[in-house]
Tab-separated table of C-alpha atoms in Angstrom:
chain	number	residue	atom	x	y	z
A	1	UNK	CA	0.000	0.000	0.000
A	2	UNK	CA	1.025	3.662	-0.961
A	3	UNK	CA	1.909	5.220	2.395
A	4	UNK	CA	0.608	9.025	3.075
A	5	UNK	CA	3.401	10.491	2.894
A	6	UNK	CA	4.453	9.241	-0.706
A	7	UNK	CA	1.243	10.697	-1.568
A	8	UNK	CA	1.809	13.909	-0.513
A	9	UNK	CA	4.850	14.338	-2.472
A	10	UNK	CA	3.707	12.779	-5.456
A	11	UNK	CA	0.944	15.678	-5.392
A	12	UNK	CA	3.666	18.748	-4.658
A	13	UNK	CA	5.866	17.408	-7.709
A	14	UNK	CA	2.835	16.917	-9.763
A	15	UNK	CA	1.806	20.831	-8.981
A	16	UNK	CA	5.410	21.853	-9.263
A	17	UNK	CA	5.504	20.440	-13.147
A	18	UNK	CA	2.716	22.421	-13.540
A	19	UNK	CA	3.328	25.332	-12.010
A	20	UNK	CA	6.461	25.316	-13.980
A	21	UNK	CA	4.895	24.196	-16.917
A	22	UNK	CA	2.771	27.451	-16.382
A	23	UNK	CA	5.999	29.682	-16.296
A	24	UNK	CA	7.621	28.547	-19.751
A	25	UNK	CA	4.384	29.114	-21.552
A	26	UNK	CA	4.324	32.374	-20.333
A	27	UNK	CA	0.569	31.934	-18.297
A	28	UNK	CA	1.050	34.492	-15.915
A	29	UNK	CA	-2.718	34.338	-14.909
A	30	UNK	CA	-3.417	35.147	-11.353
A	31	UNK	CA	-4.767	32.392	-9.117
A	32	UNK	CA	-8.206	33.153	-8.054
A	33	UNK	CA	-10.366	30.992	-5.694
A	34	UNK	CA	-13.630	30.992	-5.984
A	35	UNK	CA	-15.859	33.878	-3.994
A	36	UNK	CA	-12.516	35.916	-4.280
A	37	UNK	CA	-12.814	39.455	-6.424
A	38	UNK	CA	-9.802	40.603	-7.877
A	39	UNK	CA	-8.141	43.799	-7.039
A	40	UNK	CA	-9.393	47.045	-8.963
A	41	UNK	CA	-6.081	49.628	-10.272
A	42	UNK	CA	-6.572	52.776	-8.146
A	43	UNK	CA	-9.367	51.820	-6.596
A	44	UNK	CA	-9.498	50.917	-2.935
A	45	UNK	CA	-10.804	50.860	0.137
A	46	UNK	CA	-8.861	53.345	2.743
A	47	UNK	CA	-10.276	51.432	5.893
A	48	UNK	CA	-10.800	47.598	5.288
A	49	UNK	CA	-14.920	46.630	5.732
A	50	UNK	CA	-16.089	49.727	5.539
A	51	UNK	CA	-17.781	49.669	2.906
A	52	UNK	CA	-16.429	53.027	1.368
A	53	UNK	CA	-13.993	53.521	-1.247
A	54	UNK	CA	-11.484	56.073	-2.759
A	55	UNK	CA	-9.437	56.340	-6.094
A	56	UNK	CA	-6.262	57.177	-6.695
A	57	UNK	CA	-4.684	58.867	-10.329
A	58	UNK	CA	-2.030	60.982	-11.608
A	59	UNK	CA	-3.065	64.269	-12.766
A	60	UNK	CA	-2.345	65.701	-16.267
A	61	UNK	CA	0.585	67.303	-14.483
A	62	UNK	CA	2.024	64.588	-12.721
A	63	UNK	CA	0.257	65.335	-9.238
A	64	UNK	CA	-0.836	62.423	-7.431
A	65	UNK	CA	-5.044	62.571	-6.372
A	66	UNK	CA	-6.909	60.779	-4.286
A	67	UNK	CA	-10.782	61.659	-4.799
A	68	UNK	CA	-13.240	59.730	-1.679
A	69	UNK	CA	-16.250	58.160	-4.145
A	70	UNK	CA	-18.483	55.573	-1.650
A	71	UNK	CA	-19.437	52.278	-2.987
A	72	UNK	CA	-16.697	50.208	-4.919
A	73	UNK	CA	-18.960	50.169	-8.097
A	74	UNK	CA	-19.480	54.133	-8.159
A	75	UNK	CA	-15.413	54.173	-7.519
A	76	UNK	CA	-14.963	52.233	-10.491
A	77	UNK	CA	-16.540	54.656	-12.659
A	78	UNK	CA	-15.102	57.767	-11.105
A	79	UNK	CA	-12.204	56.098	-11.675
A	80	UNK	CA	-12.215	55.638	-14.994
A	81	UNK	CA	-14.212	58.954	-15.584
A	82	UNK	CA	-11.064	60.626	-13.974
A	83	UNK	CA	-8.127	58.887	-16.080
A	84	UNK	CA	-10.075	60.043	-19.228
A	85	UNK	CA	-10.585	63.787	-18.219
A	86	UNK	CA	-7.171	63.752	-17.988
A	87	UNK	CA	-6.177	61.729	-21.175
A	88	UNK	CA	-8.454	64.636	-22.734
A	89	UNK	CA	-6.445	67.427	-20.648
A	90	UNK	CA	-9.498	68.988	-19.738
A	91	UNK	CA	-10.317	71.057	-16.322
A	92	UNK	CA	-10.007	69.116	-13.185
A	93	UNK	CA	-13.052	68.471	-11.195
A	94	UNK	CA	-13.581	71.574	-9.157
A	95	UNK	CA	-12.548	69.913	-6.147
A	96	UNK	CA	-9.436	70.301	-7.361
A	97	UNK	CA	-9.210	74.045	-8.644
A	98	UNK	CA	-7.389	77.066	-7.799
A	99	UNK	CA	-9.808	79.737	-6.091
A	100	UNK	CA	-11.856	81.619	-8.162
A	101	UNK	CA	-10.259	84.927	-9.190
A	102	UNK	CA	-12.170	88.197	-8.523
A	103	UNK	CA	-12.076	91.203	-10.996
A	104	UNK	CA	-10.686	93.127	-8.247
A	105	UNK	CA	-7.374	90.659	-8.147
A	106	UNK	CA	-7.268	91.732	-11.656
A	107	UNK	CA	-7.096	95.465	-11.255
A	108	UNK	CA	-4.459	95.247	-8.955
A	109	UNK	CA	-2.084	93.465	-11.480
A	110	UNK	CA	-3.073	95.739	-14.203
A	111	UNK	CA	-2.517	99.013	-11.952
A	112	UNK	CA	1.181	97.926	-11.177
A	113	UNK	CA	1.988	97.263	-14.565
A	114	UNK	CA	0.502	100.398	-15.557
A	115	UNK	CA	2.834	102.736	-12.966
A	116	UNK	CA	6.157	100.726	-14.365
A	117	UNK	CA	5.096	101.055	-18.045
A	118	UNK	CA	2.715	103.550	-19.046
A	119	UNK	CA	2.788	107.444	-19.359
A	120	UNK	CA	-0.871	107.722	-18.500
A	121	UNK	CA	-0.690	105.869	-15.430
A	122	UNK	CA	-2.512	108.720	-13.254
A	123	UNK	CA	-5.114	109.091	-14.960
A	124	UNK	CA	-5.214	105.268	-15.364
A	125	UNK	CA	-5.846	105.785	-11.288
A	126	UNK	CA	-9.409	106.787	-11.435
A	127	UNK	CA	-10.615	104.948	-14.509
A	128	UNK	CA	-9.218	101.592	-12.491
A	129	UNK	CA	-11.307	102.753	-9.454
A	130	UNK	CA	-14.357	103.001	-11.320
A	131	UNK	CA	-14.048	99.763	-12.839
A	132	UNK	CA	-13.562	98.335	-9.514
A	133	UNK	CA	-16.401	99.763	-7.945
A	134	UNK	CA	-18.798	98.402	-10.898
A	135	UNK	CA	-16.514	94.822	-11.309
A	136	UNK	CA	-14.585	94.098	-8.706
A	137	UNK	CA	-16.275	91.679	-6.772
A	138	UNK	CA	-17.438	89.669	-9.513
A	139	UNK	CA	-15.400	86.739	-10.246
A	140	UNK	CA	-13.540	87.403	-13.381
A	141	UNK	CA	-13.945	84.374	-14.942
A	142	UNK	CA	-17.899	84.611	-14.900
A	143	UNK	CA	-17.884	87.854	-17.030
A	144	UNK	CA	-19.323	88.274	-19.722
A	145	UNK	CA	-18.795	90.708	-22.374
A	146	UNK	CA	-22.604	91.535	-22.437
A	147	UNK	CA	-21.953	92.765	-18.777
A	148	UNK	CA	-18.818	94.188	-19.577
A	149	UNK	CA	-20.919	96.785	-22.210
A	150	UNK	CA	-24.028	97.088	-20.500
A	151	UNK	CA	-22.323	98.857	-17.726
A	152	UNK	CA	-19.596	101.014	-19.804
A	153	UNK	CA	-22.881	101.834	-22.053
A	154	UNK	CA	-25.136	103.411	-19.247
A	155	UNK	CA	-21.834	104.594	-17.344
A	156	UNK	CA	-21.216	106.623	-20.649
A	157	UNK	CA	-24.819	107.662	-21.389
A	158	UNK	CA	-24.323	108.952	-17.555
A	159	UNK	CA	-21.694	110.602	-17.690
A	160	UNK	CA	-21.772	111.844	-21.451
A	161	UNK	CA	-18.428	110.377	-22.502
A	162	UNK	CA	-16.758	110.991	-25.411
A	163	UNK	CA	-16.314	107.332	-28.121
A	164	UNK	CA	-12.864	107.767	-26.986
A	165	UNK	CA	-13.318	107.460	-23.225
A	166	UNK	CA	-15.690	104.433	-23.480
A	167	UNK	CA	-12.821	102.969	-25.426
A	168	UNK	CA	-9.956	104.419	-22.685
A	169	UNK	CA	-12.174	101.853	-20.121
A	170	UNK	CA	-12.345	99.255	-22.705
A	171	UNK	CA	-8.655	99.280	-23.071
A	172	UNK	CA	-7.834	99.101	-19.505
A	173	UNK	CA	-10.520	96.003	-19.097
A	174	UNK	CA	-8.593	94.075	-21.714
A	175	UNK	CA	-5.108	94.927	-20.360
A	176	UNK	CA	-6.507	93.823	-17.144
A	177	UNK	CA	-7.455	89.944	-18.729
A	178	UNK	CA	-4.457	89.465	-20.966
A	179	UNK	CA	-2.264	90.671	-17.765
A	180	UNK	CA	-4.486	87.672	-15.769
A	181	UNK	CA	-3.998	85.478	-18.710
A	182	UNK	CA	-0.638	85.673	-18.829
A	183	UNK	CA	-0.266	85.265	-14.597
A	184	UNK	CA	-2.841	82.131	-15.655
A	185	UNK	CA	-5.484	83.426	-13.206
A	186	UNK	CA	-8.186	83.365	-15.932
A	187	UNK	CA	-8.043	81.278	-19.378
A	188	UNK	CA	-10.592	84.610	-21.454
A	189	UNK	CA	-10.528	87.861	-22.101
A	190	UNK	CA	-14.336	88.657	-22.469
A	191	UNK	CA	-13.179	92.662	-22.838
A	192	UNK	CA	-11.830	91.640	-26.346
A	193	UNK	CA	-15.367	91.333	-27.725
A	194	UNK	CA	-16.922	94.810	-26.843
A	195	UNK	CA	-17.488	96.754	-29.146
A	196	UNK	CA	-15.040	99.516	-30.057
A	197	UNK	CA	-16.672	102.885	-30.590
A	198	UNK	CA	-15.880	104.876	-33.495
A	199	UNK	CA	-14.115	108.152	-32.662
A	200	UNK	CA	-14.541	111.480	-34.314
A	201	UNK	CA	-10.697	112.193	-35.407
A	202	UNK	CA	-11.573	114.575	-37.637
A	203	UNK	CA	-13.527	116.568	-34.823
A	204	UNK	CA	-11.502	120.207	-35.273
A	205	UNK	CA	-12.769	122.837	-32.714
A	206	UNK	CA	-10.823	125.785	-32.845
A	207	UNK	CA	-10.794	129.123	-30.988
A	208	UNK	CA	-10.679	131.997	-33.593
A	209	UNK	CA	-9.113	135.159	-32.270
A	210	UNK	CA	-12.747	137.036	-31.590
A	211	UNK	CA	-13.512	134.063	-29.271
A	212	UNK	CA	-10.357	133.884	-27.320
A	213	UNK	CA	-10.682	137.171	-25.640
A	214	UNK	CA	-13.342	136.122	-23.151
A	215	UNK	CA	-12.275	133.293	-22.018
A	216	UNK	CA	-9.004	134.928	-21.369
A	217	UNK	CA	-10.591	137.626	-19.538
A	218	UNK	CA	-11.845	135.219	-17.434
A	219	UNK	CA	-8.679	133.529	-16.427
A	220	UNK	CA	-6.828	136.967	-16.402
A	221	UNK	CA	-9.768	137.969	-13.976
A	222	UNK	CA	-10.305	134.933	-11.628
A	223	UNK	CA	-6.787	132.177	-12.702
A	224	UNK	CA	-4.442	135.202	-13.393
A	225	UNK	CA	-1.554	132.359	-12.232
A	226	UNK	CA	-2.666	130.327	-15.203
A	227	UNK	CA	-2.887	133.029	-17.845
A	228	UNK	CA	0.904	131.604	-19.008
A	229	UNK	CA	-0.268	127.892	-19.459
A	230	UNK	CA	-2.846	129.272	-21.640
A	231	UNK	CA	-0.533	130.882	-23.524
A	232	UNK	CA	1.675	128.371	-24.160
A	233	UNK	CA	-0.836	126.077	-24.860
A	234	UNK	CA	-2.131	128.168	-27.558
A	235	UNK	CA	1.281	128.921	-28.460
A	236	UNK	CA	2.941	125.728	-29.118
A	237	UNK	CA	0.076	123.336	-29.792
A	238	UNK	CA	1.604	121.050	-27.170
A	239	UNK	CA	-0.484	117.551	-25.736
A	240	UNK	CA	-1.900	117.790	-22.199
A	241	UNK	CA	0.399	115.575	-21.114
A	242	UNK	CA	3.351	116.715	-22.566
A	243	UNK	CA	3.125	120.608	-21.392
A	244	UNK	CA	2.552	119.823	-18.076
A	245	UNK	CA	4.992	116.978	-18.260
A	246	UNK	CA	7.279	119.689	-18.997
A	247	UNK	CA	10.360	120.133	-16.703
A	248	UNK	CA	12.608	123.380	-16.595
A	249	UNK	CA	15.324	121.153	-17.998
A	250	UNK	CA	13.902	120.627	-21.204
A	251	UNK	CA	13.725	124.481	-21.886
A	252	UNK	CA	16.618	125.705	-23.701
A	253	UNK	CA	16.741	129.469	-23.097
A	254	UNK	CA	19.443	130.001	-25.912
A	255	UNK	CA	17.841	128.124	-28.569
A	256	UNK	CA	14.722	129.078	-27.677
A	257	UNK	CA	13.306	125.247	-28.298
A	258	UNK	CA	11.422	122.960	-25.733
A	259	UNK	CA	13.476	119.303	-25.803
A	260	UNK	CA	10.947	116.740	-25.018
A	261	UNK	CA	12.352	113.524	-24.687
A	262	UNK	CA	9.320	111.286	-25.011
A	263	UNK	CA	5.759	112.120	-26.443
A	264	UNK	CA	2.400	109.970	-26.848
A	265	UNK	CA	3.772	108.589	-30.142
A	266	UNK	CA	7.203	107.456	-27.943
A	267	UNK	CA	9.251	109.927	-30.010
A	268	UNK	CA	11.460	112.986	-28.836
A	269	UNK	CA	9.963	116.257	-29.826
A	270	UNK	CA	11.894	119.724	-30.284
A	271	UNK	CA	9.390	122.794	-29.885
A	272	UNK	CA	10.625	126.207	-31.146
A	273	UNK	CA	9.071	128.970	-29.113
A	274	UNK	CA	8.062	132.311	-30.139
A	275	UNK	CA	7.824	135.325	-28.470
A	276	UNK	CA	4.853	134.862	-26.830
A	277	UNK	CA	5.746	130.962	-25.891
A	278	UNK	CA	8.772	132.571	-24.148
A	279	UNK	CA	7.121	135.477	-22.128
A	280	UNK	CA	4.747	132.448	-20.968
A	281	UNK	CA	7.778	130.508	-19.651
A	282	UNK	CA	9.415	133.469	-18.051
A	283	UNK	CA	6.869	134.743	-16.314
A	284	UNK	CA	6.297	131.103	-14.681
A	285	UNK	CA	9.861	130.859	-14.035
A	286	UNK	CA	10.280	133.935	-12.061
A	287	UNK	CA	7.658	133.031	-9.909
A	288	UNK	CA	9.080	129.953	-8.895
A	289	UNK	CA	12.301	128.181	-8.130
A	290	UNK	CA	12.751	127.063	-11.271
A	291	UNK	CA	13.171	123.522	-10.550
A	292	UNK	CA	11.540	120.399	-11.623
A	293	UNK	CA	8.129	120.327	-12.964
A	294	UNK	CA	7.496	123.690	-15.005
A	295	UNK	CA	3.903	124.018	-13.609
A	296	UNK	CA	3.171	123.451	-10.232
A	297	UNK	CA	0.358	123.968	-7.525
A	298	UNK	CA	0.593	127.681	-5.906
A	299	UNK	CA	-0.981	125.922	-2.682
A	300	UNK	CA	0.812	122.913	-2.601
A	301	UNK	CA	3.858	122.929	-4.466
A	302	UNK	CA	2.635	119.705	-6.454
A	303	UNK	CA	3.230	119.651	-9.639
A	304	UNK	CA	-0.393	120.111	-11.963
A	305	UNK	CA	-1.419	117.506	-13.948
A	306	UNK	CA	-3.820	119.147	-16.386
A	307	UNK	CA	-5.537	123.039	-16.740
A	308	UNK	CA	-8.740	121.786	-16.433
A	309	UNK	CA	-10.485	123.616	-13.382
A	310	UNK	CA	-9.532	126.734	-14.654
A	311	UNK	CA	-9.594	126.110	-18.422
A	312	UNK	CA	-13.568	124.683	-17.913
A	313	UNK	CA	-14.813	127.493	-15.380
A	314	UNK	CA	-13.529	130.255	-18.355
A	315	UNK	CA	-15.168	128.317	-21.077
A	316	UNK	CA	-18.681	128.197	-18.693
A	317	UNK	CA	-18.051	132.245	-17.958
A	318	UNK	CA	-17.074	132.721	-21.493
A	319	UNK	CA	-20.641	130.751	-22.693
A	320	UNK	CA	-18.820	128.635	-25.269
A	321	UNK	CA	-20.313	125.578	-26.784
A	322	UNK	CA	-18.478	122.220	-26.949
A	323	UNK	CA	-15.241	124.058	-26.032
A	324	UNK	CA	-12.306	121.470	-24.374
A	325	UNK	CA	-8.827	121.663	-23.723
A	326	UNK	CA	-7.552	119.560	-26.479
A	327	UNK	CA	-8.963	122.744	-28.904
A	328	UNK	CA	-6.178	124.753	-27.764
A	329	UNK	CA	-3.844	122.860	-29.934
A	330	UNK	CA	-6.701	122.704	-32.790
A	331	UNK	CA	-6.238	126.361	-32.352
A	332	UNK	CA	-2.199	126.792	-32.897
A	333	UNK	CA	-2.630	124.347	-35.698
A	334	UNK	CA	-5.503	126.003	-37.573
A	335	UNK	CA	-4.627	129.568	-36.989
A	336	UNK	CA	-1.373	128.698	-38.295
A	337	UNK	CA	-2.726	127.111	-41.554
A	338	UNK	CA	-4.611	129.737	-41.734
A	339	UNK	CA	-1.712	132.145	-42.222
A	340	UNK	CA	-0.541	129.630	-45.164
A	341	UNK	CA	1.734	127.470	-42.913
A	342	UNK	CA	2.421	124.328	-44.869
A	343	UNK	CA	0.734	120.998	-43.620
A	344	UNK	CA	3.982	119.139	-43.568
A	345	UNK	CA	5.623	122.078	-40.983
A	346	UNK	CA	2.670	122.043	-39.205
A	347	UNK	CA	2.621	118.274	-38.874
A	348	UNK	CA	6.213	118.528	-37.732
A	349	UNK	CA	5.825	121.623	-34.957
A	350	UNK	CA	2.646	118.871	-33.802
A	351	UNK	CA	5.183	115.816	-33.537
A	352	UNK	CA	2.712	114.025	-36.028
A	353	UNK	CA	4.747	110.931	-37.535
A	354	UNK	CA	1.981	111.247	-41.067
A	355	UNK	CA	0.480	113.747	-42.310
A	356	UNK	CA	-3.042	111.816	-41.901
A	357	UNK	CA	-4.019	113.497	-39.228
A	358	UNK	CA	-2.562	117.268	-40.226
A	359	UNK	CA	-4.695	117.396	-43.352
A	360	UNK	CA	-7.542	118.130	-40.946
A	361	UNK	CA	-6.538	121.283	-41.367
A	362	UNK	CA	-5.805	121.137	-44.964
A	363	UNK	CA	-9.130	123.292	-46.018
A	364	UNK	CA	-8.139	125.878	-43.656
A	365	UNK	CA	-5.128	127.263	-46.138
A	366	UNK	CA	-4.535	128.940	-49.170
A	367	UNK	CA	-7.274	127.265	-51.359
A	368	UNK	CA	-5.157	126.598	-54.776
A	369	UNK	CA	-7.849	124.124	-55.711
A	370	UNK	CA	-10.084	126.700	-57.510
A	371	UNK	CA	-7.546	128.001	-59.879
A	372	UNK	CA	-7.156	124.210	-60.679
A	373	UNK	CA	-11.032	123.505	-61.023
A	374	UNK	CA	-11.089	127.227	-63.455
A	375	UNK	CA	-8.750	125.300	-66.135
A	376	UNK	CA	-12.348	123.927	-67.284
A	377	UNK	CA	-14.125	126.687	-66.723
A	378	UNK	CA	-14.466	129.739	-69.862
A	379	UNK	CA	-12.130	132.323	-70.591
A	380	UNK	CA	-15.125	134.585	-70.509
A	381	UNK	CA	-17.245	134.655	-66.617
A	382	UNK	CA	-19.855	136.122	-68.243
A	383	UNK	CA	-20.244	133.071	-70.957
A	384	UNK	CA	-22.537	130.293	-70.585
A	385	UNK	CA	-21.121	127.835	-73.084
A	386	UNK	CA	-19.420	126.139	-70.311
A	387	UNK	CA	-16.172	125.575	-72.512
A	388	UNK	CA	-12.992	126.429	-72.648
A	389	UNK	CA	-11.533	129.142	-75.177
A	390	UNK	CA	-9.476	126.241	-76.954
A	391	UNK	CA	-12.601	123.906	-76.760
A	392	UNK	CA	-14.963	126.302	-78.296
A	393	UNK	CA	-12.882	126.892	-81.497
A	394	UNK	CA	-12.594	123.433	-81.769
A	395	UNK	CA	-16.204	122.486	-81.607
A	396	UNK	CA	-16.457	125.633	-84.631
A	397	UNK	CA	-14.064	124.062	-86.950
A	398	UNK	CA	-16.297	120.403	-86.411
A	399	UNK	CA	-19.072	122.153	-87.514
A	400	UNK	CA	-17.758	123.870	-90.345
């Protein structure tokens, strides 16, 4: 008889061919018993028996995630809803996002890179502060540019902005997304798609001499210490910006020329000065230190960024309709066409880089156009043939 223990080892060589068997044939099948599940990739369950489950994935940018789902079966499929979110590369679930980003947070960005880059940067100031006040506590991502125009609509029905300021706050909404684009706190820039407004370049409102003098009486009567900005202003056609960006060091005395190194079209601009443009300046410097900033506060010493309290109060006093500060410059420009100044000088003494926008004042010159247009016309005014002197006798010999 076959003792026990013979039997036993005939059965572990018997399994041991066969499990080797297995091996060369390259079955590398799991052994599973019956009533046992197999084990589900990053699925499993954090605390053994109870019942709830968790997954576990790589993100699209190599960040491990664990995600708590509940039953095994609901795992499974949040599983393998997971792995293909991020085979597509699309958002994470919002579990896993960064804070929403508020309008506000936006601003602030744009505001800093505004002082370090931009000329305009104070009067950037307020414009940001408005936008905060109507925007900044919505989240910037959720805006939409329907929003974005509604508001900057009645805002400039409101206030009775000019095309160009709606498109000033435009502007500084778009810088504000491509700045948060670029810092990847928001993925659109719903500003892009508002509508730009169509501005009125061609606008030319001039003061002619008759309608200076009583708006100058009013400053000489009630702004006397701004009587010399006007005068420049009229004087030398310069920018806002760039006459009271004006420092004493860019006023050459013996050339009698203003040196501006940099002007809204980020070239230098050299200013010759008249008589009048230098009386201006005098007067200014001798009541002052002559340091710094040509044009500065009398009450505080700080330097004045624009004429417009006193240049608005004399236009009310003075009754004159749709009258601004920017006309002052109109007015240097037309009176000197006027006079028969050539548009290319006058595009120069303006720091235009074309003559595009100088012909505005084209019409305003020497009009050559009608001797041109009389080359049809007849010898004789007082004919009505409506021909020439050569074309008539022409016409005669044809019929002859």
């Amino acid at each position: 008889m076959v003792s026990h223990r013979s039997m036993i080892v005939t059965m572990v060589n018997t399994l041991n061919v066969l499990a080797n068997a297995r091996k060369s044939r390259g079955d590398r099948r799991p052994k599973v018993s019956r009533g046992v599940q197999m084990k589900q990739r990053g699925v499993f369950e954090k605390v053994p028996g109870s019942g709830i489950w968790w997954i576990r994935y790589f993100d699209q940018f190599g960040k491990k995630r664990r995600e708590k789902a509940g039953s095994k079966s609901v795992a499974i499929k949040l599983y393998g809803k997971r792995k293909q979110q991020v085979l597509e590369g699309k958002k994470l679930p919002e579990l896993f996002r960064k804070p929403s980003v508020n309008f506000t947070q936006l601003v602030d960005d744009a505001l800093a890179y505004s002082k370090r880059n931009k000329r305009s940067y104070k009067t950037d100031v307020p414009r940001f502060a408005s936008l905060k006040e109507w925007f900044g506590a919505h989240p910037a991502e959720e805006l939409t540019p329907r929003e974005i125009e509604n508001k900057l609509t009645k805002a400039a029905e409101k206030e009775k902005w000019a095309p160009s300021t709606f498109n000033h706050y435009r502007s500084l909404m778009s810088l504000s997304y491509r700045l948060g684009i670029l810092n990847r706190r928001v993925t659109s820039n719903p500003a892009r798609s508002v509508t730009h407004r169509r501005e009125d370049n061609n606008r030319v409102r001039f003061l002619t001499e008759e309608e200076e003098k009583n708006p100058r009486k009013v400053v000489r009567d009630k702004w006397l210490a701004h009587l010399p900005e006007l005068d420049l202003a009229i004087n030398t056609g310069l920018r806002k910006g760039s006459q009271y960006g004006l420092t004493w060091d860019m006023v050459d005395w013996k050339s009698r020329e203003l040196h501006i190194p940099r002007t809204k079209n980020e070239e230098p601009l050299h200013v010759p000065l008249n008589n009048a443009a230098i009386s201006a300046l005098k007067a200014v410097f001798e009541s002052g230190d002559g340091k710094g900033r040509v044009f500065t506060s009398a009450k505080t010493g700080e330097p004045l960024e624009n004429g417009r309290h006193w240049f608005d109060d004399a236009v009310v006093e003075a009754k004159l309709k749709n009258s601004h500060g920017h006309d002052l410059r109109h007015t240097f420009a037309s009176r000197l066409r006027t006079k028969g100044a050539a548009l290319e000088d006058i595009a120069d003494l303006l720091g235009h880089k074309s003559l595009t926008m100088t012909r505005r004042y084209a019409h305003l010159g020497p009009n050559k156009l009608h001797a041109v247009v009389s080359l049809l016309g007849p010898s004789d005014p007082t004919s009505d043939t409506g021909q020439t002197g050569q074309a008539a006798t022409t016409s005669q010999v044809a019929v002859q």
